[in-house]
Short mmCIF file of C-alpha atoms and ligand atoms in Angstrom, two decimals:
data_model
loop_
_atom_site.label_atom_id
_atom_site.label_comp_id
_atom_site.label_asym_id
_atom_site.label_seq_id
_atom_site.Cartn_x
_atom_site.Cartn_y
_atom_site.Cartn_z
CA MET A 291 29.59 18.59 9.06
CA GLY A 292 29.51 16.85 5.53
CA ASN A 293 31.19 18.14 2.55
CA SER A 294 28.77 18.06 0.01
CA ASN A 295 25.44 19.47 0.27
CA ASN A 296 23.19 16.26 0.42
CA GLU A 297 25.46 15.36 3.89
CA ARG A 298 24.90 18.66 5.38
CA TYR A 299 21.05 17.94 4.58
CA LEU A 300 21.60 14.07 5.94
CA GLU A 301 22.92 15.02 8.69
CA SER A 302 20.57 17.62 9.63
CA GLN A 303 17.74 14.90 9.16
CA ALA A 304 19.67 12.80 11.32
CA ALA A 305 20.11 15.33 14.25
CA ARG A 306 16.01 15.92 13.75
CA GLU A 307 13.79 13.41 12.24
CA SER A 308 12.68 10.20 14.52
CA ASN A 309 14.95 6.74 13.87
CA ALA A 310 11.98 5.88 11.82
CA ARG A 311 13.24 7.35 8.60
CA SER A 312 13.38 4.48 6.03
CA TYR A 313 14.35 5.42 2.29
CA PRO A 314 17.40 7.88 3.43
CA ARG A 315 19.11 5.13 4.77
CA ARG A 316 19.36 2.90 1.85
CA LEU A 317 19.37 6.25 -0.79
CA PRO A 318 21.49 9.20 1.18
CA ILE A 319 20.07 12.15 -0.75
CA ALA A 320 18.19 15.31 -0.72
CA ILE A 321 16.24 16.65 -3.33
CA LEU A 322 15.96 20.08 -4.70
CA GLU A 323 14.09 19.37 -8.15
CA ALA A 324 12.21 16.71 -9.68
CA GLU A 325 10.74 16.67 -13.32
CA GLY A 326 8.85 14.18 -15.44
CA ILE A 327 11.01 10.62 -14.62
CA HIS A 328 14.02 12.73 -13.00
CA VAL A 329 14.95 13.93 -9.39
CA LYS A 330 18.07 16.67 -9.15
CA ASP A 331 19.68 16.35 -6.00
CA MET A 332 21.91 19.04 -3.89
CA ASP A 333 24.76 18.60 -5.28
CA GLY A 334 23.21 18.83 -8.89
CA LYS A 335 23.54 15.11 -9.48
CA VAL A 336 20.45 13.77 -11.85
CA TYR A 337 18.91 10.11 -11.38
CA TYR A 338 15.78 8.02 -12.74
CA ASP A 339 12.85 8.03 -10.23
CA CYS A 340 12.77 4.58 -9.94
CA LEU A 341 10.21 4.95 -6.66
CA ALA A 342 7.75 7.04 -8.25
CA GLY A 343 6.27 7.84 -4.88
CA ALA A 344 5.75 4.32 -4.50
CA GLY A 345 4.21 3.58 -7.70
CA THR A 346 1.59 6.42 -7.35
CA LEU A 347 3.49 9.50 -9.75
CA ALA A 348 2.25 7.36 -12.65
CA LEU A 349 2.48 10.85 -14.66
CA GLY A 350 5.92 11.80 -13.08
CA HIS A 351 6.97 14.52 -11.36
CA ASN A 352 4.86 17.94 -11.77
CA HIS A 353 3.61 16.25 -14.78
CA PRO A 354 1.86 19.90 -16.93
CA VAL A 355 -1.74 18.42 -16.74
CA VAL A 356 -0.88 17.98 -13.10
CA VAL A 357 0.16 21.43 -12.19
CA ASP A 358 -2.21 23.11 -14.43
CA ALA A 359 -5.20 21.27 -12.70
CA ILE A 360 -3.57 22.28 -9.16
CA ARG A 361 -3.06 25.89 -10.85
CA GLN A 362 -6.83 25.78 -11.75
CA MET A 363 -8.12 24.88 -8.33
CA LEU A 364 -6.31 27.49 -6.35
CA GLU A 365 -7.25 30.39 -9.34
CA HIS A 366 -10.69 29.47 -8.72
CA LYS A 367 -11.02 29.41 -5.52
CA ARG A 368 -11.47 26.07 -4.79
CA PRO A 369 -11.77 24.73 -1.01
CA LEU A 370 -8.96 22.79 -0.13
CA HIS A 371 -10.49 21.03 2.65
CA THR A 372 -14.04 20.50 3.57
CA LEU A 373 -14.11 17.43 5.12
CA ASP A 374 -16.63 14.48 4.05
CA LEU A 375 -18.89 17.30 2.33
CA THR A 376 -19.10 17.23 -1.21
CA THR A 377 -17.79 19.60 -4.33
CA PRO A 378 -18.52 20.20 -8.00
CA LEU A 379 -14.68 18.64 -7.87
CA LYS A 380 -15.61 15.49 -6.37
CA GLU A 381 -18.87 14.74 -7.94
CA GLN A 382 -16.78 15.11 -11.09
CA PHE A 383 -13.89 12.53 -9.37
CA VAL A 384 -16.54 10.04 -8.63
CA ASP A 385 -18.31 10.45 -11.81
CA GLU A 386 -14.84 8.94 -13.38
CA VAL A 387 -14.11 6.51 -10.91
CA PHE A 388 -17.37 4.65 -11.69
CA ALA A 389 -17.25 5.01 -15.30
CA SER A 390 -13.98 3.49 -15.16
CA LEU A 391 -15.50 0.00 -13.45
CA PRO A 392 -17.26 -2.82 -15.36
CA GLU A 393 -20.84 -1.73 -15.14
CA ALA A 394 -22.43 -4.73 -13.35
CA PHE A 395 -20.08 -3.50 -10.62
CA ALA A 396 -20.46 0.06 -11.06
CA LYS A 397 -24.53 0.01 -10.76
CA ASP A 398 -24.83 -1.38 -7.14
CA ALA A 399 -20.71 -0.25 -5.77
CA ARG A 400 -20.28 2.62 -3.18
CA ILE A 401 -16.61 4.24 -2.84
CA GLN A 402 -15.54 5.20 0.29
CA PHE A 403 -12.65 8.06 1.14
CA CYS A 404 -10.31 7.22 3.04
CA GLY A 405 -7.40 8.83 4.46
CA PRO A 406 -4.74 8.93 1.98
CA THR A 407 -2.68 6.24 2.43
CA GLY A 408 -2.73 2.42 1.58
CA GLY A 409 -2.38 1.82 5.12
CA ASP A 410 -5.80 3.73 5.64
CA ALA A 411 -7.83 1.76 3.27
CA ILE A 412 -6.33 -1.60 4.39
CA GLU A 413 -8.07 -0.09 8.19
CA ALA A 414 -10.80 1.08 6.82
CA ALA A 415 -11.46 -2.42 5.05
CA ILE A 416 -10.55 -4.32 8.49
CA LYS A 417 -13.50 -2.20 9.84
CA LEU A 418 -15.84 -3.08 7.29
CA VAL A 419 -15.65 -7.00 7.11
CA LYS A 420 -15.74 -6.97 10.93
CA THR A 421 -19.06 -4.95 10.99
CA ALA A 422 -20.45 -6.63 8.20
CA THR A 423 -19.77 -10.19 9.30
CA GLY A 424 -19.88 -9.74 13.07
CA ASN A 425 -16.71 -11.97 12.68
CA ARG A 426 -13.07 -11.29 14.15
CA SER A 427 -10.61 -13.83 13.05
CA ILE A 428 -8.54 -12.40 9.74
CA LEU A 429 -6.81 -14.89 6.97
CA ALA A 430 -3.58 -13.35 5.61
CA PHE A 431 -0.43 -14.48 3.76
CA GLN A 432 3.18 -14.61 4.61
CA GLY A 433 5.52 -12.49 2.74
CA GLY A 434 2.34 -9.93 2.43
CA TYR A 435 3.16 -6.22 3.18
CA HIS A 436 0.08 -3.82 4.42
CA GLY A 437 1.10 -1.13 5.93
CA SER A 438 2.83 0.34 9.12
CA THR A 439 0.06 0.96 11.33
CA HIS A 440 -0.68 -1.08 14.08
CA ALA A 441 -3.46 -3.06 12.09
CA THR A 442 -2.03 -3.59 8.75
CA MET A 443 1.45 -4.48 10.42
CA SER A 444 -0.57 -7.07 12.30
CA LEU A 445 -1.46 -8.31 8.70
CA SER A 446 1.69 -8.32 7.28
CA GLY A 447 4.49 -10.83 7.15
CA THR A 448 7.44 -8.56 7.63
CA LEU A 449 8.93 -9.51 10.69
CA GLY A 450 11.49 -6.49 11.36
CA GLN A 451 9.13 -4.05 11.83
CA LYS A 452 6.83 -5.92 14.13
CA GLU A 453 9.06 -7.81 16.05
CA LYS A 454 9.09 -5.30 19.07
CA ILE A 455 5.64 -4.26 18.89
CA ASN A 456 3.90 -5.96 21.82
CA ALA A 457 0.11 -7.80 21.51
CA LEU A 458 -0.34 -6.37 17.85
CA ILE A 459 -4.26 -7.14 16.95
CA PRO A 460 -5.44 -10.87 17.43
CA ASP A 461 -7.04 -13.06 15.29
CA VAL A 462 -4.67 -12.82 12.34
CA HIS A 463 -3.68 -15.80 10.68
CA HIS A 464 -0.86 -16.07 8.10
CA LEU A 465 -1.27 -18.85 5.32
CA PRO A 466 1.39 -19.98 2.95
CA TYR A 467 1.06 -18.14 -0.14
CA PRO A 468 1.04 -19.92 -3.34
CA TYR A 469 4.46 -18.79 -4.34
CA ALA A 470 5.38 -21.76 -7.16
CA TYR A 471 9.62 -20.92 -6.85
CA ARG A 472 10.09 -20.97 -3.29
CA CYS A 473 7.44 -23.08 -2.26
CA PRO A 474 6.22 -23.63 0.97
CA PHE A 475 5.41 -26.85 0.82
CA GLY A 476 8.17 -27.66 -0.77
CA VAL A 477 6.57 -29.30 -4.23
CA GLY A 478 6.74 -26.10 -7.06
CA GLY A 479 5.02 -25.84 -9.90
CA GLU A 480 1.62 -26.06 -10.18
CA GLU A 481 1.38 -28.16 -7.54
CA THR A 482 2.35 -25.36 -5.31
CA HIS A 483 -1.04 -23.79 -6.66
CA ARG A 484 -3.39 -27.18 -6.17
CA ILE A 485 -1.89 -27.46 -2.39
CA SER A 486 -2.29 -23.82 -1.44
CA SER A 487 -5.81 -23.74 -2.75
CA LYS A 488 -6.70 -27.31 -0.96
CA TYR A 489 -4.90 -26.16 2.30
CA ILE A 490 -7.04 -22.49 2.76
CA GLU A 491 -10.60 -25.11 1.62
CA ASN A 492 -9.73 -27.75 4.36
CA LEU A 493 -8.86 -24.71 6.64
CA LEU A 494 -12.36 -23.22 6.22
CA ARG A 495 -14.30 -26.48 6.49
CA ASP A 496 -12.64 -27.74 9.66
CA PRO A 497 -13.95 -27.13 12.83
CA GLU A 498 -11.09 -28.39 14.39
CA SER A 499 -8.48 -25.62 12.02
CA GLY A 500 -8.31 -23.86 15.25
CA ILE A 501 -9.53 -20.49 13.60
CA VAL A 502 -12.77 -19.21 14.05
CA SER A 503 -14.78 -18.21 11.19
CA PRO A 504 -13.00 -15.22 9.67
CA CYS A 505 -14.62 -11.62 8.75
CA GLY A 506 -12.43 -11.93 5.41
CA MET A 507 -9.13 -12.63 3.78
CA ILE A 508 -6.44 -10.06 2.90
CA LEU A 509 -4.67 -11.02 -0.44
CA GLU A 510 -1.92 -9.13 -3.03
CA VAL A 511 -2.84 -10.06 -6.21
CA VAL A 512 1.04 -9.93 -6.74
CA GLN A 513 2.84 -9.58 -3.51
CA GLY A 514 5.19 -6.40 -3.81
CA GLU A 515 7.57 -6.18 -0.70
CA GLY A 516 7.16 -10.09 -0.60
CA GLY A 517 9.05 -9.84 -4.05
CA SER A 518 6.94 -9.31 -6.94
CA ILE A 519 5.03 -12.94 -6.84
CA PRO A 520 1.97 -13.08 -8.56
CA ALA A 521 -0.85 -15.17 -7.16
CA PRO A 522 -2.31 -18.32 -8.96
CA ILE A 523 -5.57 -17.68 -10.83
CA GLU A 524 -6.97 -20.15 -8.64
C1 PLP B 108 0.74 -4.03 -1.31
C2 PLP B 108 0.29 -2.61 -0.45
N1 PLP B 108 -0.40 -2.27 0.69
C3 PLP B 108 -0.81 -1.21 1.50
C4 PLP B 108 0.66 -0.46 1.65
C5 PLP B 108 1.01 0.63 2.61
O1 PLP B 108 0.61 1.63 1.67
P1 PLP B 108 0.89 3.21 2.41
O2 PLP B 108 2.44 2.99 3.00
O3 PLP B 108 0.34 4.29 1.34
O4 PLP B 108 0.53 3.28 3.89
C6 PLP B 108 1.84 -0.76 0.99
C7 PLP B 108 2.84 0.22 1.21
O5 PLP B 108 3.87 -0.30 0.29
C8 PLP B 108 1.71 -1.80 0.10
O6 PLP B 108 2.86 -2.42 -0.87
#
């Protein structure tokens, strides 16, 4: 057993949780409390939380507005689970999402309530484009990260997580991402953007491209795991 409280929790975690743990290997702490931008570990040390729930805790931990909304919900006997049956609160949420969209888009938009994760959203999108087009191949990008489910892993560039999983989903094709600084075509700058667009255009037009008509293309407008790389407008 380690001497610190953190170590005791980490040893227990390592003994009882699967090897699929990722962040604890790089951030070996156990967290007791969190408020705003701060988290406090089991040894009383306070950190700035730059993980921020992978960017989802935009208001920080336990923001009074969020805590109050949760309290209201519990005190007013609001249902915690209704499958996809609607509720006044869900209606209000949809109103606000639609109000935040550009008007022309909102007019014909539909909302899909997926599971809570990014991977769930991508899975739903894959099923949607496959159903809508009847096509099967998908274009993705090198350096992309889309999640850790079977299908999203297939779309990702990240090799570490997929190397040992046989037969990921078929018909996924990884294109070079238009990264001007580490240019996949060895030229760099604006030329990277031009060649990348040309490459994709050619691939879509060429009856000998080897890729049957795709159902869709998945693209991070700013690659995250791949290295904070924005895609050019082109
Ligand atoms: C661009 C991108 N897509 C999808 C995902 C997967 O999201 P989740 O881990 O919530 O399934 C992530 C997660 O880091 C992501 O960065």
